[in-house]
Coordinates of C-alpha atoms in Angstrom, one line a residue:
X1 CA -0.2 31.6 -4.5
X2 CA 0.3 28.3 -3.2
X3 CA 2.4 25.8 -5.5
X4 CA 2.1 21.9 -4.8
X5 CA 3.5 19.1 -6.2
X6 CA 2.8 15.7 -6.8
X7 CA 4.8 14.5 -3.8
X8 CA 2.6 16.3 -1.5
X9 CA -0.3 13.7 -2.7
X10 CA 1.5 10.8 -2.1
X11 CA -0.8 8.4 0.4
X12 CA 1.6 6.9 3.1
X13 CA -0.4 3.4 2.3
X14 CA -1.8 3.9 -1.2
X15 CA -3.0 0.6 -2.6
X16 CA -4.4 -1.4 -5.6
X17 CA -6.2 -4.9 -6.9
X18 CA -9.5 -4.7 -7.9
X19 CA -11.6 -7.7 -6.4
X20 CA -12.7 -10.6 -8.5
X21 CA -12.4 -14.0 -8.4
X22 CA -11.0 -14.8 -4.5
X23 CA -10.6 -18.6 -4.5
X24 CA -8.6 -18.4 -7.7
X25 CA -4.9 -18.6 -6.1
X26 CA -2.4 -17.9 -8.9
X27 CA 1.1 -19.2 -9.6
X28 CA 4.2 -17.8 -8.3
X29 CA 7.6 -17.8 -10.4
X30 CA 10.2 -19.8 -8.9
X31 CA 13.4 -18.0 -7.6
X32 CA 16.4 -19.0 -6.0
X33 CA 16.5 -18.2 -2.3
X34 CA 19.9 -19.3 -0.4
X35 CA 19.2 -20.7 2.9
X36 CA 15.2 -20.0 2.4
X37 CA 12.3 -22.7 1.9
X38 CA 10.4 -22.5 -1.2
X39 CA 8.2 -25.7 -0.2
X40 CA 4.6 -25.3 1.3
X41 CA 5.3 -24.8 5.3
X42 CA 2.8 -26.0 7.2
X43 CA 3.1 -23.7 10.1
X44 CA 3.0 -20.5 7.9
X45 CA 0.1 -20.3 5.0
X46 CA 0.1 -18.2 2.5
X47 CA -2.3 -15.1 3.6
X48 CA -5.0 -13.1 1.3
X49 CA -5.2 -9.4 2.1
X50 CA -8.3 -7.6 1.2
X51 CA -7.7 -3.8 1.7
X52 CA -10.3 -1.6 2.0
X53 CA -10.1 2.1 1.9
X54 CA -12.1 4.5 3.8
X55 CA -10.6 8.2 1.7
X56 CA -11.3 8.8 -2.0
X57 CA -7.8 10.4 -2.7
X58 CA -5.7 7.5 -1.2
X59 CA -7.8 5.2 -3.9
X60 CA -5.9 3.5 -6.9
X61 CA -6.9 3.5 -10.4
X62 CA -10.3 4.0 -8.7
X63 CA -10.3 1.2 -7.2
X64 CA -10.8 1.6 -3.2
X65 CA -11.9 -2.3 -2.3
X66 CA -8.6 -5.4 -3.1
X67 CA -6.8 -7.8 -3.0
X68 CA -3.3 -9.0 -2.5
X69 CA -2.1 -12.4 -2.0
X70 CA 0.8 -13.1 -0.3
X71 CA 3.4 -16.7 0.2
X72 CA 5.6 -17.0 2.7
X73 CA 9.7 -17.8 2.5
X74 CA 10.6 -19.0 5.9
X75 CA 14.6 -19.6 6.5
X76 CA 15.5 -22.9 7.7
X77 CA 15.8 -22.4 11.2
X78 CA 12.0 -21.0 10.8
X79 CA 13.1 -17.3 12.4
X80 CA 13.0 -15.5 9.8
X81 CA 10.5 -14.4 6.6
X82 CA 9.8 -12.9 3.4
X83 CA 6.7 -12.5 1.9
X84 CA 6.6 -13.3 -2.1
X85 CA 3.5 -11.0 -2.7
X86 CA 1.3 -10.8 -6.2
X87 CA -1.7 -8.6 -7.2
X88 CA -3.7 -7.9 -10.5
X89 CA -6.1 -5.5 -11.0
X90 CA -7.7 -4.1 -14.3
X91 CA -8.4 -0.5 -15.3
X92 CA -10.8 0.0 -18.5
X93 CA -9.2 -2.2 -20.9
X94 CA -5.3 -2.5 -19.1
X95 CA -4.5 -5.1 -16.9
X96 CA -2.3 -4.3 -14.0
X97 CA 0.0 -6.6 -12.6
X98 CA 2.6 -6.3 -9.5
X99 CA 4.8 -9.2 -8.5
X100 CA 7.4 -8.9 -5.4
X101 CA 9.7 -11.7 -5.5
X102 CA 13.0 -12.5 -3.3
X103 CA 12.7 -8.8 -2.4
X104 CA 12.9 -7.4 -5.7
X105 CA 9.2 -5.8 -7.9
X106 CA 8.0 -5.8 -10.8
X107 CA 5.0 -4.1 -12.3
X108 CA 3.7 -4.5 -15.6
X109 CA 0.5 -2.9 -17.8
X110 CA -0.8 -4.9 -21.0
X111 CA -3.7 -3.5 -23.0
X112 CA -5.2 -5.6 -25.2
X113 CA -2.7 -7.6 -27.6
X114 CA -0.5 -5.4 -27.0
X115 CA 2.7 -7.1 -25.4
X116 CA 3.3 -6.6 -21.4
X117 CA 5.4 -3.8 -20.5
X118 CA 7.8 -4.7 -17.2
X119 CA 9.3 -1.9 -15.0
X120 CA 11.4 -2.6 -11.8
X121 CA 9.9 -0.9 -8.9
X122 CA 12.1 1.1 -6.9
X123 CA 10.2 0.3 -3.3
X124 CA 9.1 -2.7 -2.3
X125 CA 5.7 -2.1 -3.4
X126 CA 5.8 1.5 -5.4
X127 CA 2.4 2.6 -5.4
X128 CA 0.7 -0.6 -3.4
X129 CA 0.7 -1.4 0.2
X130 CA 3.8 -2.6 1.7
X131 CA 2.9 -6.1 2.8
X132 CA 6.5 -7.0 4.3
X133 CA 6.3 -3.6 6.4
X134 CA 3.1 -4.7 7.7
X135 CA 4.4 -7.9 8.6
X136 CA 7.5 -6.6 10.7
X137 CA 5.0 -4.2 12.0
X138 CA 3.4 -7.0 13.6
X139 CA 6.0 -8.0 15.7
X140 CA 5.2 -5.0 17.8
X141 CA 1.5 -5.6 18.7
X142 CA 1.0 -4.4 22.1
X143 CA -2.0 -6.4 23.8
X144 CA -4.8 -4.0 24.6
X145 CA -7.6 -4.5 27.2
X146 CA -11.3 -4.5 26.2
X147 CA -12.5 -1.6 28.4
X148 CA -9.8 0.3 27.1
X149 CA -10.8 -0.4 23.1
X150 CA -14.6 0.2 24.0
X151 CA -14.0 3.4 25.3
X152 CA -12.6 3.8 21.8
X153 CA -15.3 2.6 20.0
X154 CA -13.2 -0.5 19.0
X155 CA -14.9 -3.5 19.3
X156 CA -12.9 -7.5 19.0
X157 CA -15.5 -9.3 21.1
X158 CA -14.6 -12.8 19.6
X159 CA -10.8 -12.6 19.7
X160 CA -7.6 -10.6 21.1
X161 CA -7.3 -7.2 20.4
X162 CA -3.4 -5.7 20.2
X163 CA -2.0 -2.3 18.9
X164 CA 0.3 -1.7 16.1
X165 CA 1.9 1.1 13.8
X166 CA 2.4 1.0 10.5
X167 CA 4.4 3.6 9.0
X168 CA 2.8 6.2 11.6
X169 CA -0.7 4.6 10.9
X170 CA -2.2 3.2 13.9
X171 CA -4.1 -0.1 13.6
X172 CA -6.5 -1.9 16.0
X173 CA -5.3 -5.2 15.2
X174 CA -8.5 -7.9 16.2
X175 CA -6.9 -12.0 16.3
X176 CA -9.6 -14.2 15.9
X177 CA -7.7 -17.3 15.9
X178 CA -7.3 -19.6 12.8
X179 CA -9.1 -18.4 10.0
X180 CA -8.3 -14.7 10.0
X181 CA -7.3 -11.4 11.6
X182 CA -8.8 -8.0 10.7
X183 CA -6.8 -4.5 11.2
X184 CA -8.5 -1.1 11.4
X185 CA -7.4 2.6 10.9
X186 CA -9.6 5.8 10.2
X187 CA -8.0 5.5 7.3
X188 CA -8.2 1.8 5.4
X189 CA -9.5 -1.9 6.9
X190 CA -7.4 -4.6 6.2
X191 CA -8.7 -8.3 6.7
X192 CA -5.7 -11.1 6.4
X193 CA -7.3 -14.6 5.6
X194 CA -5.0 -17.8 6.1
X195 CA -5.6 -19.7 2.8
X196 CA -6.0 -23.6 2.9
X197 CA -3.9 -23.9 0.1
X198 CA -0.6 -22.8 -0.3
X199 CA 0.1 -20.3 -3.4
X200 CA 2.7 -22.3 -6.7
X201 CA 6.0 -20.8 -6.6
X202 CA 6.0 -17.9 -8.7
X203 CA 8.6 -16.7 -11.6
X204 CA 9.9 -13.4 -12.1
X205 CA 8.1 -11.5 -14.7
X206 CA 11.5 -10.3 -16.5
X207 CA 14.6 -11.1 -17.0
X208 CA 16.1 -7.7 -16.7
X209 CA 18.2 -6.9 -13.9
X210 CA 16.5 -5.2 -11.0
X211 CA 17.5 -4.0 -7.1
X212 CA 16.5 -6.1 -4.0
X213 CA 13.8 -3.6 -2.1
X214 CA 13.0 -5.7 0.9
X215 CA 15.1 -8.2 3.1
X216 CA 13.2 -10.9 5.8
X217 CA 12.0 -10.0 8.7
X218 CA 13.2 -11.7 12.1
X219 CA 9.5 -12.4 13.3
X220 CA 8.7 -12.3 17.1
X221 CA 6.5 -14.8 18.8
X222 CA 3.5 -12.3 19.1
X223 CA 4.1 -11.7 15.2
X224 CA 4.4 -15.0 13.7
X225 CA 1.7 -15.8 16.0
X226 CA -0.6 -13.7 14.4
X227 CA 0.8 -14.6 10.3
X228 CA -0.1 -18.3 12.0
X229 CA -3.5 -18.1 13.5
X230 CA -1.5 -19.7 16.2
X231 CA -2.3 -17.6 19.1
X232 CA -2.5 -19.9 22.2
X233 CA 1.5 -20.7 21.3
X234 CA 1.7 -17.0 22.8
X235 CA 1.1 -15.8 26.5
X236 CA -0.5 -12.8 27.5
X237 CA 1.7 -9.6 27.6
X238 CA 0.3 -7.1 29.7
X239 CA -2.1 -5.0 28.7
X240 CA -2.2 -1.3 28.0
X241 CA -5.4 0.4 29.1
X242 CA -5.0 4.4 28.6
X243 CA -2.3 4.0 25.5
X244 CA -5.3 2.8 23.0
X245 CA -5.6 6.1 21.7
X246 CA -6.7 6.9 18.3
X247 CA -10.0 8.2 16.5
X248 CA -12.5 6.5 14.1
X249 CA -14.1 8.8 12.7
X250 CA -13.4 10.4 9.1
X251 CA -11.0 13.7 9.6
X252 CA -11.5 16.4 8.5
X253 CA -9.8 19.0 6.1
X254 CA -10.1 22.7 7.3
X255 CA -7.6 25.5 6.7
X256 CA -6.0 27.6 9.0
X257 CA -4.7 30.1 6.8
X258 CA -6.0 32.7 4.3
X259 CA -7.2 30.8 1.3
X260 CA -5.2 31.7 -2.0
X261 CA -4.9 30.8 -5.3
X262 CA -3.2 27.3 -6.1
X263 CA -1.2 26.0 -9.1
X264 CA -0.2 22.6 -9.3
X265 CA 2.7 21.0 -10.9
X266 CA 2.8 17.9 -12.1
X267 CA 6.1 15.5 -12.0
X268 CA 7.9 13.4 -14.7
X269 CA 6.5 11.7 -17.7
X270 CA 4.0 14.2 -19.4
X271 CA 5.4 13.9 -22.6
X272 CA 3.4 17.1 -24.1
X273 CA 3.3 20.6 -22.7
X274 CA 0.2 22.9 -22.8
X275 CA 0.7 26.8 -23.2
X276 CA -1.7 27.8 -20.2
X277 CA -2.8 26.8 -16.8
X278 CA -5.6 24.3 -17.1
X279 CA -9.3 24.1 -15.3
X280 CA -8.2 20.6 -14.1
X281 CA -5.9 17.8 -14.8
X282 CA -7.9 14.6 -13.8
X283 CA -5.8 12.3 -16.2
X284 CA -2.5 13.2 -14.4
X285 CA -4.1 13.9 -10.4
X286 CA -7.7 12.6 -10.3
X287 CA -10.9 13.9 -9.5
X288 CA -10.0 14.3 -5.8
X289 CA -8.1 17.5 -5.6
X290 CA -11.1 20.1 -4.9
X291 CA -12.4 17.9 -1.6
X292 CA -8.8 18.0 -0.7
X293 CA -7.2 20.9 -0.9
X294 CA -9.6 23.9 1.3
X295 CA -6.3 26.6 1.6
X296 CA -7.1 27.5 -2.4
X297 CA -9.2 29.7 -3.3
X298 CA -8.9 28.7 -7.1
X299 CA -6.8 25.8 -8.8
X300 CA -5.1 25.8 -11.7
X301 CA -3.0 22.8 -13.2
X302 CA 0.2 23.4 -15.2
X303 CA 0.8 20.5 -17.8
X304 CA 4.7 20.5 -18.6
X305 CA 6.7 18.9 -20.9
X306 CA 8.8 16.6 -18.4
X307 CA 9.4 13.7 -20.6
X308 CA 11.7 15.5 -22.8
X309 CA 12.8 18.4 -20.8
X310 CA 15.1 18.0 -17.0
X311 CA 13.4 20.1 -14.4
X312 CA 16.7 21.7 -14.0
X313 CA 16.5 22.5 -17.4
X314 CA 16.5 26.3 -17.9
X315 CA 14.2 26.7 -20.5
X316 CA 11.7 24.7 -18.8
X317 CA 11.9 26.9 -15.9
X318 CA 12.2 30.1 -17.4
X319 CA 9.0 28.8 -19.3
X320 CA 7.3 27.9 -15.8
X321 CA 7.8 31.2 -14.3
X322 CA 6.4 33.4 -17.4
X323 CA 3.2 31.3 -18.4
X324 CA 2.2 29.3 -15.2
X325 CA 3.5 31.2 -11.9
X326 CA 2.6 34.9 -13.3

């Protein structure tokens, strides 16, 4: 029997903000930043991601097409930068909100009149795509020549086409000069748009006390050309022809092994325990489980009390082995 948890579905880039209205820029909250520029900078705007992603399970609260908009802090000698990020997105009738200021994030849910509820988040995104990690990333791009991305099937006809990693994810970054920049994986499409207008300062959410997740990023010339749209302040780099190496098309899921029977076990926060293995669990792991998962020959979904019991409780585990693992 095969036992997985919820760690093993953890997308390396999993991401949120349902689209809406685009041209609506909202306000930031102002924070105190020593040595940092809150003003608009001319030199770098404020950017508009829209993520798109290509593989049902890596999609949030459904949602597989966003947005997240993004302000820049640059420090006064202009070297380095930190993105102030914000993104809402709405679920049924709760309204999603994540806010990454001065390094620290906040997420908070409302439902209807009910008052927002504000948690720190313990990354600098949680759940969402990284945006200062993508940044740094940047400073990396490796110039790539055309022949070399056609033999990949990448095309960048109007602009210069570079390399970059992000968190082990490859991305054919294509510059197109000052209006935009796309990035594309097998797994997600990201277009970054330089907005005309710079985002408001925004204000922390809460009040409460919460840790510093990200810190700026000294940005190379090739990187803060391409967070610019300023690309002709940058001189060719030599270009890789054979290291462009990566595929388009969708992977796929085969296994290897003897298919057996698979339980899965959720993590923290169910707050209500059922006596048996269930058919599915959809509220807790979504729909996607079945497309993703060929090594089981049968799945079953253990719902534990974790809200109340520690896992290294010994009751709980003394109740997981006799109802769930027999």
């Amino acid at each position: 029997m095969l036992v997985a948890t919820s760690a093993f579905l953890l997308a390396t880039l999993a991401t949120a903000v349902a689209t809406g209205d685009q041209d609506r820029i909202p306000k930031t909250p102002h924070h105190p930043q020593q040595n940092f520029q809150n003003e608009k900078t001319p030199d770098w705007p404020s950017l508009r991601f829209r993520f798109r992603l290509k593989r049902k399970s890596t999609n949030v609260y459904g949602h597989h097409e966003f947005d997240m908009l993004a302000k820049p802090v640059v420090s006064e000698d202009g070297v380095s930068v930190l993105y102030d990020v914000f993104a809402t997105f709405k679920q049924g009738t709760t309204m999603y909100n994540y806010t990454l200021i001065d390094g620290v994030g906040y997420s908070s849910s409302s439902s209807g009149t009910t008052a927002p509820l504000t948690a720190c988040l313990e990354s600098e995104s949680g759940s969402l795509p990284p945006i200062n990690s993508i940044m740094a990333a940047l400073n990396e791009a490796t110039l790539v020549s055309s022949d070399s991305a056609i033999d990949h099937g990448v095309q960048c006809s109007t602009g210069r086409l570079y390399k970059v990693s992000v968190k082990d994810i490859e991305f054919a970054v294509c510059a197109t000069g000052s209006s935009s920049f796309t990035m594309r994986s097998s797994d997600m499409d990201i277009e970054v748009v330089y907005l005309a207008a710079s985002m408001e300062v925004i204000e922390s959410p809460s009040e409460r006390e919460c840790p510093k997740t990200i810190v700026p990023s000294v940005m190379t010339s090739v990187g803060q050309a391409l967070l610019t749209g300023k690309l002709d302040a940058v001189r060719d780099t030599r270009m890789l022809k054979a290291a462009f190496d990566f595929s388009w098309g969708d992977s796929t899921c085969s296994c290897k092994s003897t298919p057996r029977p698979c339980i899965f076990i959720h993590g923290l926060g169910i707050k209500q325990g059922l006596p048996q293995n269930q058919n599915s669990f959809e509220d807790y792991w979504g729909d996607y489980l079945p497309e993703h998962a060929p090594c089981c020959s049968s799945m079953k979904f253990a719902v534990l009390d974790t809200e109340h019991y520690a896992w290294t409780d010994a009751a709980l585990q003394r109740k997981s082995v006799i109802e769930y693992l027999q």
